[in-house]
């Protein structure tokens, strides 16, 4: 007997390994059953897998609000229960109190117009093209340094030794925090990801999450104050001094923006780089073609973003009674925008399952669309291009025989947790490494 769509969606929510590895057939089946929208009881949301409909929803923020959870209610309720118990633990009362207050803040990805428009006007310049252009040599040098560590070995885990660290180091540098504090950053970033696409967290996880939020606030409050007094050319200074029409952002807005800058770019860019590494290590014909024609790298990165979008899907909530493709939707109902699925809609992209860098056009929505369009896309694309070139420089890059496939424990973000590869080792030291590539 074939399994129902709802059964399969439930398995995705339960993070069934087979579906985390390949949700594509399920998304195709949801799209076929959609006409054009499909309500999933299991998800408690309309699941939007069609490209056109997704774009219509994101372009109507008045009706479809971003004040929706990235985490499900299944997750939120246990967090609230655990928080009450954790509040009684020694030294945790203040952290829990602040945690509760903070959840009310609406910033960037959880804000709607007009606040959101104001925030974007104040913060867009933090990732301005001229800053990214100036950053390029540093991006290359960070990538080179990471690769130099495993280059003589002829073997690496490209996820843990490269793709995880690269965006983390870059965002810390852009923020302007010392490198020694990277471990602490990584701990926070991992903890902030706990609620994303998970259900039923343990009390230990919730404690760790609340503690990290508290430590993050303490740390950045001090830095923001310092940069207000003495601005530098870094992201913290931009956020600390951001204003619109002479009005500064609020404390909550500044902290929320910094938290999103730290979190939103890490696992997503890690996934992009891992997917790129996997593609190059398994498709040697494409690898060699790119290696001998580097002009094709940007199109390759765009196709990697389209073909396996790092963000599987995010929620919106209806602010009023409305309709989706003619089907009635009541105020308060949720929609799950499956960005990664929309990129494989055959109506928008011919033969979408094929990875093809020679496509005539590639208007993917891996970075979203409309007013919440990813603020860090320029940085992510730059890291994607630099990362691709660096991996192409690993001679004979191939998947290691002992590689096994494991995916992140989330239905919101999809990516490998390890990528074991081999290549021809280079024992010639730093001189043998071409820093100009
Ligand atoms: C390959 C890497 C990345 C992918 C696939 C990605 C994907 C996305 C998507 C799909 C959205 C739209 C969310 C929505 O419509 O609700 C978004 C927004 C956002 N992204 Fe990214 N992102 C990436 C890298 C980054 C980086 C490097 C940063 C910052 C350093 C960043 C920061 C943000 C922020 C702050 C938002 C919220 C913007 C807003 O609501 O106005 N992202 N991203």
Short mmCIF file of C-alpha atoms and ligand atoms in Angstrom, two decimals:
data_model
loop_
_atom_site.label_atom_id
_atom_site.label_comp_id
_atom_site.label_asym_id
_atom_site.label_seq_id
_atom_site.Cartn_x
_atom_site.Cartn_y
_atom_site.Cartn_z
CA UNK A 1 0.00 0.00 0.00
CA UNK A 2 1.38 3.43 -0.84
CA UNK A 3 1.87 5.74 2.11
CA UNK A 4 -0.35 8.85 2.31
CA UNK A 5 1.04 12.33 1.77
CA UNK A 6 0.20 13.20 5.36
CA UNK A 7 2.11 10.16 6.62
CA UNK A 8 5.16 11.24 4.66
CA UNK A 9 4.91 14.87 5.81
CA UNK A 10 4.69 13.63 9.39
CA UNK A 11 7.84 11.59 8.81
CA UNK A 12 9.58 14.72 7.49
CA UNK A 13 8.53 16.61 10.63
CA UNK A 14 9.86 13.70 12.70
CA UNK A 15 13.09 14.05 10.76
CA UNK A 16 13.02 10.61 9.22
CA UNK A 17 16.49 10.04 7.72
CA UNK A 18 15.26 8.91 4.33
CA UNK A 19 13.19 12.09 3.88
CA UNK A 20 15.90 14.40 5.19
CA UNK A 21 18.21 12.87 2.60
CA UNK A 22 15.72 13.32 -0.21
CA UNK A 23 12.47 15.23 0.30
CA UNK A 24 12.18 15.93 -3.44
CA UNK A 25 9.67 13.25 -4.46
CA UNK A 26 7.46 14.18 -1.51
CA UNK A 27 7.55 17.84 -2.57
CA UNK A 28 6.70 16.90 -6.16
CA UNK A 29 3.75 14.86 -4.91
CA UNK A 30 2.55 17.72 -2.69
CA UNK A 31 2.80 20.05 -5.69
CA UNK A 32 0.78 17.64 -7.84
CA UNK A 33 -1.89 17.39 -5.13
CA UNK A 34 -1.95 21.13 -4.56
CA UNK A 35 -4.29 22.70 -7.08
CA UNK A 36 -2.50 25.10 -6.29
CA UNK A 37 -2.40 25.04 -2.47
CA UNK A 38 -2.34 22.03 -0.17
CA UNK A 39 -3.31 22.06 3.51
CA UNK A 40 -1.38 19.60 5.66
CA UNK A 41 -3.01 18.57 8.93
CA UNK A 42 0.30 17.07 10.04
CA UNK A 43 2.12 20.36 9.56
CA UNK A 44 -0.81 22.51 10.63
CA UNK A 45 -0.09 24.72 7.64
CA UNK A 46 -0.64 25.26 3.95
CA UNK A 47 2.41 23.77 2.25
CA UNK A 48 3.46 25.97 -0.66
CA UNK A 49 5.64 24.12 -3.14
CA UNK A 50 4.69 26.06 -6.30
CA UNK A 51 7.03 28.81 -7.42
CA UNK A 52 4.34 31.26 -8.56
CA UNK A 53 2.17 30.91 -5.48
CA UNK A 54 5.18 31.23 -3.17
CA UNK A 55 6.14 34.50 -4.82
CA UNK A 56 2.56 35.79 -4.49
CA UNK A 57 2.57 35.04 -0.76
CA UNK A 58 5.92 36.67 -0.01
CA UNK A 59 4.91 39.75 -1.99
CA UNK A 60 1.88 40.27 0.24
CA UNK A 61 3.29 40.85 3.74
CA UNK A 62 0.13 42.70 4.81
CA UNK A 63 -1.79 39.45 4.54
CA UNK A 64 1.04 36.99 5.21
CA UNK A 65 2.94 38.04 8.28
CA UNK A 66 6.46 37.01 9.25
CA UNK A 67 5.52 37.08 12.91
CA UNK A 68 5.42 33.33 12.66
CA UNK A 69 7.54 30.73 14.35
CA UNK A 70 10.53 29.19 12.67
CA UNK A 71 9.94 26.64 15.37
CA UNK A 72 6.72 24.67 15.49
CA UNK A 73 4.26 24.84 18.39
CA UNK A 74 5.34 21.33 19.21
CA UNK A 75 8.65 22.96 19.98
CA UNK A 76 7.45 26.18 21.58
CA UNK A 77 5.25 24.57 24.21
CA UNK A 78 8.01 22.35 25.65
CA UNK A 79 10.31 25.38 25.69
CA UNK A 80 7.79 27.29 27.82
CA UNK A 81 7.34 24.29 30.16
CA UNK A 82 11.08 23.72 30.56
CA UNK A 83 11.68 27.46 31.04
CA UNK A 84 9.37 27.51 34.07
CA UNK A 85 11.32 24.65 35.65
CA UNK A 86 14.71 26.13 34.70
CA UNK A 87 13.73 29.44 36.29
CA UNK A 88 13.88 27.69 39.69
CA UNK A 89 17.44 26.50 39.13
CA UNK A 90 20.25 28.42 40.87
CA UNK A 91 21.41 31.47 38.90
CA UNK A 92 18.91 31.05 36.05
CA UNK A 93 16.05 33.36 37.10
CA UNK A 94 17.38 36.49 35.38
CA UNK A 95 18.29 34.64 32.18
CA UNK A 96 14.77 33.14 31.94
CA UNK A 97 13.15 36.51 32.66
CA UNK A 98 15.10 38.16 29.84
CA UNK A 99 14.44 35.23 27.54
CA UNK A 100 10.68 35.68 28.00
CA UNK A 101 10.84 39.41 27.30
CA UNK A 102 13.04 38.92 24.30
CA UNK A 103 10.67 36.55 22.52
CA UNK A 104 8.37 39.53 22.03
CA UNK A 105 10.94 41.47 20.00
CA UNK A 106 10.21 41.65 16.28
CA UNK A 107 13.30 42.09 14.17
CA UNK A 108 14.07 41.49 10.48
CA UNK A 109 12.99 37.92 9.83
CA UNK A 110 10.22 38.08 12.43
CA UNK A 111 9.12 41.66 11.67
CA UNK A 112 6.46 43.08 9.36
CA UNK A 113 6.08 46.43 7.66
CA UNK A 114 6.37 49.23 8.65
CA UNK A 115 8.97 48.21 11.32
CA UNK A 116 10.62 45.81 8.94
CA UNK A 117 10.98 48.43 6.20
CA UNK A 118 12.56 50.79 8.71
CA UNK A 119 14.96 48.12 9.94
CA UNK A 120 16.04 47.15 6.44
CA UNK A 121 16.65 50.77 5.51
CA UNK A 122 18.84 51.10 8.58
CA UNK A 123 20.74 47.84 8.12
CA UNK A 124 21.04 47.16 4.38
CA UNK A 125 24.24 49.14 4.18
CA UNK A 126 25.97 46.72 6.56
CA UNK A 127 26.30 44.31 3.60
CA UNK A 128 26.83 46.96 0.92
CA UNK A 129 28.56 45.80 -2.27
CA UNK A 130 31.57 48.10 -1.74
CA UNK A 131 32.23 46.52 1.67
CA UNK A 132 31.97 43.03 0.17
CA UNK A 133 34.31 43.94 -2.67
CA UNK A 134 36.85 45.24 -0.18
CA UNK A 135 36.46 42.05 1.84
CA UNK A 136 37.22 39.68 -1.04
CA UNK A 137 40.98 39.28 -0.40
CA UNK A 138 40.25 38.48 3.23
CA UNK A 139 37.60 35.93 2.26
CA UNK A 140 40.18 34.22 0.04
CA UNK A 141 42.83 34.28 2.71
CA UNK A 142 40.49 32.76 5.33
CA UNK A 143 39.58 30.00 2.88
CA UNK A 144 43.27 29.38 2.07
CA UNK A 145 44.20 29.16 5.73
CA UNK A 146 41.49 26.60 6.45
CA UNK A 147 42.49 24.50 3.45
CA UNK A 148 46.21 24.72 4.27
CA UNK A 149 45.49 22.82 7.51
CA UNK A 150 44.38 19.66 5.72
CA UNK A 151 46.12 20.06 2.37
CA UNK A 152 49.15 17.86 3.23
CA UNK A 153 46.84 15.07 4.45
CA UNK A 154 45.15 14.41 1.11
CA UNK A 155 41.94 13.83 2.96
CA UNK A 156 39.39 15.94 4.86
CA UNK A 157 35.92 16.24 6.22
CA UNK A 158 34.92 19.22 4.10
CA UNK A 159 31.91 19.98 6.29
CA UNK A 160 33.56 20.06 9.71
CA UNK A 161 37.02 21.26 8.61
CA UNK A 162 35.94 23.80 6.04
CA UNK A 163 32.25 24.55 5.42
CA UNK A 164 31.36 25.04 9.09
CA UNK A 165 34.36 27.23 9.91
CA UNK A 166 34.54 29.42 6.81
CA UNK A 167 31.27 31.40 7.29
CA UNK A 168 31.80 31.46 11.06
CA UNK A 169 35.27 33.03 10.78
CA UNK A 170 34.07 35.49 8.16
CA UNK A 171 31.07 36.74 10.11
CA UNK A 172 33.20 37.10 13.27
CA UNK A 173 35.70 39.17 11.32
CA UNK A 174 32.97 41.29 9.78
CA UNK A 175 31.43 41.84 13.18
CA UNK A 176 34.85 42.78 14.45
CA UNK A 177 35.20 40.35 17.33
CA UNK A 178 38.49 38.65 18.22
CA UNK A 179 39.28 35.29 16.64
CA UNK A 180 39.97 33.68 20.05
CA UNK A 181 36.28 34.00 20.75
CA UNK A 182 35.27 31.86 17.82
CA UNK A 183 34.59 28.76 19.93
CA UNK A 184 32.23 30.75 22.13
CA UNK A 185 30.51 32.09 19.01
CA UNK A 186 30.12 28.65 17.57
CA UNK A 187 28.56 27.43 20.82
CA UNK A 188 26.01 30.25 20.68
CA UNK A 189 25.30 29.73 17.04
CA UNK A 190 24.69 25.99 17.58
CA UNK A 191 22.41 26.72 20.52
CA UNK A 192 20.43 29.36 18.64
CA UNK A 193 19.77 26.73 15.99
CA UNK A 194 18.16 24.35 18.50
CA UNK A 195 14.60 25.63 17.89
CA UNK A 196 14.88 25.63 14.11
CA UNK A 197 12.95 22.79 12.56
CA UNK A 198 12.94 20.66 15.69
CA UNK A 199 10.29 19.40 18.03
CA UNK A 200 10.39 18.32 21.68
CA UNK A 201 13.75 19.67 22.87
CA UNK A 202 15.19 18.32 26.10
CA UNK A 203 15.46 20.40 29.26
CA UNK A 204 19.26 20.47 28.85
CA UNK A 205 18.90 21.85 25.33
CA UNK A 206 16.47 24.54 26.45
CA UNK A 207 18.79 25.52 29.34
CA UNK A 208 21.72 25.76 27.00
CA UNK A 209 19.67 27.85 24.56
CA UNK A 210 18.50 30.29 27.26
CA UNK A 211 22.03 30.61 28.67
CA UNK A 212 23.52 31.31 25.26
CA UNK A 213 20.94 34.02 24.57
CA UNK A 214 21.83 35.62 27.89
CA UNK A 215 25.59 35.46 27.32
CA UNK A 216 25.17 36.77 23.79
CA UNK A 217 23.22 39.80 25.04
CA UNK A 218 25.78 40.54 27.75
CA UNK A 219 28.67 40.28 25.33
CA UNK A 220 27.16 42.35 22.53
CA UNK A 221 25.59 44.98 24.75
CA UNK A 222 29.09 45.89 25.90
CA UNK A 223 30.48 45.88 22.35
CA UNK A 224 27.59 47.97 20.99
CA UNK A 225 28.14 50.58 23.70
CA UNK A 226 31.82 50.64 22.91
CA UNK A 227 31.22 51.07 19.16
CA UNK A 228 28.70 53.83 19.81
CA UNK A 229 31.44 55.70 21.62
CA UNK A 230 34.16 54.79 19.12
CA UNK A 231 32.80 53.61 15.77
CA UNK A 232 35.00 51.46 13.54
CA UNK A 233 34.56 50.05 10.04
CA UNK A 234 32.75 46.87 11.10
CA UNK A 235 29.27 45.37 11.30
CA UNK A 236 28.84 46.00 15.03
CA UNK A 237 29.51 49.70 14.48
CA UNK A 238 26.96 49.77 11.65
CA UNK A 239 24.34 48.12 13.84
CA UNK A 240 25.26 50.16 16.92
CA UNK A 241 24.84 53.44 15.05
CA UNK A 242 22.08 52.47 12.59
CA UNK A 243 19.31 55.00 12.25
CA UNK A 244 16.51 55.96 9.87
CA UNK A 245 15.55 59.58 9.34
CA UNK A 246 17.54 60.49 12.43
CA UNK A 247 15.81 57.85 14.61
CA UNK A 248 18.09 55.15 16.06
CA UNK A 249 17.06 51.49 16.17
CA UNK A 250 15.87 50.25 19.56
CA UNK A 251 18.06 48.10 21.84
CA UNK A 252 15.93 45.03 21.00
CA UNK A 253 16.28 45.71 17.29
CA UNK A 254 20.05 46.01 17.51
CA UNK A 255 20.45 42.83 19.54
CA UNK A 256 18.01 40.96 17.30
CA UNK A 257 19.82 42.07 14.14
CA UNK A 258 23.19 40.98 15.53
CA UNK A 259 21.72 37.63 16.59
CA UNK A 260 20.37 37.07 13.07
CA UNK A 261 23.63 38.14 11.45
CA UNK A 262 25.45 35.60 13.59
CA UNK A 263 22.97 32.80 13.10
CA UNK A 264 21.28 33.17 9.72
CA UNK A 265 24.47 33.05 7.71
CA UNK A 266 26.21 30.10 9.28
CA UNK A 267 24.38 26.86 8.74
CA UNK A 268 22.91 28.13 5.48
CA UNK A 269 26.30 28.99 3.96
CA UNK A 270 27.81 25.82 5.45
CA UNK A 271 25.18 23.88 3.54
CA UNK A 272 25.84 25.74 0.32
CA UNK A 273 29.57 24.97 0.61
CA UNK A 274 28.92 21.34 1.53
CA UNK A 275 26.61 20.88 -1.44
CA UNK A 276 29.24 22.44 -3.68
CA UNK A 277 31.95 20.14 -2.27
CA UNK A 278 29.72 17.12 -2.72
CA UNK A 279 28.89 18.02 -6.31
CA UNK A 280 32.57 18.53 -7.23
CA UNK A 281 33.67 15.36 -5.45
CA UNK A 282 31.05 13.21 -7.17
CA UNK A 283 30.74 14.74 -10.66
CA UNK A 284 34.28 14.70 -12.02
CA UNK A 285 33.34 15.76 -15.51
CA UNK A 286 31.75 18.94 -14.17
CA UNK A 287 34.64 19.40 -11.71
CA UNK A 288 37.19 19.30 -14.52
CA UNK A 289 35.15 21.56 -16.76
CA UNK A 290 34.89 24.18 -14.02
CA UNK A 291 38.55 23.81 -13.08
CA UNK A 292 39.57 24.71 -16.62
CA UNK A 293 36.98 27.48 -17.02
CA UNK A 294 36.58 29.47 -13.83
CA UNK A 295 34.18 31.91 -15.52
CA UNK A 296 31.53 29.23 -15.09
CA UNK A 297 31.84 29.28 -11.28
CA UNK A 298 29.12 31.93 -10.64
CA UNK A 299 26.55 29.97 -12.70
CA UNK A 300 27.59 26.81 -10.85
CA UNK A 301 27.02 28.46 -7.45
CA UNK A 302 23.57 29.69 -8.56
CA UNK A 303 22.63 26.21 -9.74
CA UNK A 304 23.83 24.74 -6.42
CA UNK A 305 21.56 27.21 -4.62
CA UNK A 306 18.60 26.32 -6.83
CA UNK A 307 19.04 22.57 -6.95
CA UNK A 308 19.45 21.98 -3.22
CA UNK A 309 18.29 25.08 -1.42
CA UNK A 310 19.82 25.24 2.08
CA UNK A 311 16.57 26.62 3.55
CA UNK A 312 13.89 24.01 2.95
CA UNK A 313 11.00 26.18 4.13
CA UNK A 314 9.84 28.90 6.54
CA UNK A 315 6.47 29.93 7.93
CA UNK A 316 4.10 32.84 7.44
CA UNK A 317 0.79 33.44 9.23
CA UNK A 318 -2.41 34.94 7.75
CA UNK A 319 -3.33 38.30 9.32
CA UNK A 320 -6.85 38.19 7.86
CA UNK A 321 -9.22 35.89 6.03
CA UNK A 322 -7.85 35.41 2.56
CA UNK A 323 -7.42 32.80 -0.13
CA UNK A 324 -4.65 30.78 -1.71
CA UNK A 325 -5.20 30.10 -5.37
CA UNK A 326 -8.98 30.33 -4.79
CA UNK A 327 -9.06 28.17 -1.64
CA UNK A 328 -10.34 29.94 1.48
CA UNK A 329 -7.83 30.60 4.26
CA UNK A 330 -8.88 31.79 7.72
CA UNK A 331 -7.07 34.48 9.68
CA UNK A 332 -4.45 32.82 11.92
CA UNK A 333 -3.72 29.89 9.59
CA UNK A 334 -0.09 29.16 8.73
CA UNK A 335 1.65 28.71 5.42
CA UNK A 336 4.97 26.88 5.09
CA UNK A 337 6.89 28.36 2.19
CA UNK A 338 9.00 25.56 0.79
CA UNK A 339 11.69 27.62 -0.97
CA UNK A 340 13.75 24.55 -1.87
CA UNK A 341 10.67 22.85 -3.37
CA UNK A 342 9.62 25.95 -5.36
CA UNK A 343 13.03 25.94 -7.02
CA UNK A 344 12.14 22.55 -8.47
CA UNK A 345 8.75 23.55 -9.83
CA UNK A 346 8.75 22.44 -13.50
CA UNK A 347 6.49 25.38 -14.38
CA UNK A 348 9.30 27.75 -13.38
CA UNK A 349 12.36 25.75 -14.26
CA UNK A 350 12.53 23.17 -17.07
CA UNK A 351 13.74 19.69 -16.02
CA UNK A 352 14.33 20.95 -12.49
CA UNK A 353 15.77 17.76 -11.04
CA UNK A 354 18.76 17.96 -13.40
CA UNK A 355 21.77 19.94 -12.18
CA UNK A 356 22.54 22.11 -15.19
CA UNK A 357 24.89 25.09 -15.05
CA UNK A 358 24.05 26.05 -18.64
CA UNK A 359 20.44 27.03 -17.91
CA UNK A 360 19.26 30.09 -19.84
CA UNK A 361 17.87 31.66 -16.70
CA UNK A 362 17.92 30.80 -13.04
CA UNK A 363 15.55 32.93 -10.95
CA UNK A 364 15.71 30.71 -7.89
CA UNK A 365 14.22 31.70 -4.55
CA UNK A 366 16.90 30.10 -2.35
CA UNK A 367 17.44 33.52 -0.74
CA UNK A 368 13.71 34.21 -0.57
CA UNK A 369 11.96 36.93 -2.51
CA UNK A 370 10.40 40.32 -1.82
CA UNK A 371 11.07 42.40 1.23
CA UNK A 372 12.64 39.68 3.38
CA UNK A 373 15.06 38.78 0.60
CA UNK A 374 18.24 37.61 2.32
CA UNK A 375 20.28 40.56 3.57
CA UNK A 376 23.45 38.43 3.54
CA UNK A 377 23.10 37.01 0.01
CA UNK A 378 26.08 39.00 -1.30
CA UNK A 379 28.34 37.57 1.38
CA UNK A 380 26.98 34.04 0.90
CA UNK A 381 27.51 34.24 -2.86
CA UNK A 382 31.04 35.54 -2.37
CA UNK A 383 31.86 32.69 0.00
CA UNK A 384 30.26 30.24 -2.42
CA UNK A 385 32.46 31.45 -5.30
CA UNK A 386 35.66 31.60 -3.28
CA UNK A 387 34.87 28.18 -1.77
CA UNK A 388 34.24 26.65 -5.19
CA UNK A 389 37.54 27.94 -6.55
CA UNK A 390 39.38 26.66 -3.49
CA UNK A 391 37.85 23.20 -3.81
CA UNK A 392 38.60 23.12 -7.53
CA UNK A 393 42.24 23.67 -6.60
CA UNK A 394 42.27 20.39 -4.65
CA UNK A 395 43.69 18.02 -7.31
CA UNK A 396 41.53 14.99 -8.06
CA UNK A 397 38.96 15.80 -5.43
CA UNK A 398 36.78 12.71 -4.88
CA UNK A 399 34.39 11.27 -2.33
CA UNK A 400 36.25 9.07 0.17
CA UNK A 401 35.35 5.36 0.19
CA UNK A 402 34.31 5.58 3.83
CA UNK A 403 32.02 8.60 3.39
CA UNK A 404 28.52 8.04 4.79
CA UNK A 405 25.52 10.30 4.34
CA UNK A 406 24.13 12.05 7.43
CA UNK A 407 21.89 15.11 7.37
CA UNK A 408 21.19 17.92 9.82
CA UNK A 409 18.43 17.15 12.29
CA UNK A 410 15.97 19.73 10.95
CA UNK A 411 13.13 19.99 8.46
CA UNK A 412 13.78 23.74 8.03
CA UNK A 413 17.44 23.56 7.03
CA UNK A 414 18.76 20.69 4.95
CA UNK A 415 22.46 19.86 4.74
CA UNK A 416 25.15 17.23 5.21
CA UNK A 417 26.83 16.88 8.60
CA UNK A 418 29.99 15.39 7.12
CA UNK A 419 31.68 15.13 3.73
CA UNK A 420 34.70 12.85 3.66
CA UNK A 421 36.84 13.51 0.60
CA UNK A 422 40.26 12.64 -0.77
CA UNK A 423 42.57 14.59 -3.09
CA UNK A 424 46.23 14.55 -4.11
CA UNK A 425 48.13 15.79 -1.07
CA UNK A 426 50.36 18.82 -1.35
CA UNK A 427 53.34 18.64 0.99
CA UNK A 428 55.11 21.65 -0.42
CA UNK A 429 53.86 23.97 2.34
CA UNK A 430 52.49 27.47 2.01
CA UNK A 431 54.70 28.28 -0.98
CA UNK A 432 53.05 25.58 -3.01
CA UNK A 433 49.65 27.12 -2.49
CA UNK A 434 48.61 29.76 -4.96
CA UNK A 435 47.12 32.53 -2.85
CA UNK A 436 45.86 34.40 -5.90
CA UNK A 437 43.23 31.89 -6.87
C1 LIG B 1 23.60 30.24 1.28
C2 LIG B 1 23.41 30.99 2.33
C3 LIG B 1 22.08 31.60 2.70
C4 LIG B 1 20.81 31.21 2.37
C5 LIG B 1 20.38 30.03 1.51
C6 LIG B 1 19.90 32.15 3.00
C7 LIG B 1 18.51 32.11 2.87
C8 LIG B 1 17.65 33.09 3.33
C9 LIG B 1 16.24 33.14 3.06
C10 LIG B 1 15.45 32.10 2.27
C11 LIG B 1 15.75 34.26 3.64
C12 LIG B 1 14.32 34.80 3.54
C13 LIG B 1 13.47 34.44 4.73
C14 LIG B 1 12.01 34.80 4.59
O1 LIG B 1 11.52 35.19 3.52
O2 LIG B 1 11.30 34.64 5.61
C15 LIG B 1 16.86 34.91 4.32
C16 LIG B 1 16.76 36.05 5.08
C17 LIG B 1 17.80 36.49 5.89
N1 LIG B 1 19.12 36.13 5.83
FE1 LIG B 1 19.91 34.70 4.68
N2 LIG B 1 20.63 33.08 3.70
C18 LIG B 1 21.96 32.79 3.54
C19 LIG B 1 23.04 33.50 4.05
C20 LIG B 1 22.95 34.56 4.91
C21 LIG B 1 24.05 35.31 5.46
C22 LIG B 1 25.52 35.08 5.13
C23 LIG B 1 23.52 36.22 6.34
C24 LIG B 1 24.19 37.25 7.20
C25 LIG B 1 25.40 37.26 7.55
C26 LIG B 1 22.08 36.07 6.28
C27 LIG B 1 21.18 36.82 7.02
C28 LIG B 1 19.82 36.85 6.78
C29 LIG B 1 18.89 37.71 7.51
C30 LIG B 1 19.25 38.65 8.65
C31 LIG B 1 17.63 37.49 6.95
C32 LIG B 1 16.32 38.18 7.33
C33 LIG B 1 16.11 39.34 6.38
C34 LIG B 1 14.78 40.01 6.57
O3 LIG B 1 13.82 39.41 7.06
O4 LIG B 1 14.68 41.20 6.19
N3 LIG B 1 21.78 35.07 5.41
N4 LIG B 1 18.01 34.19 4.08
#
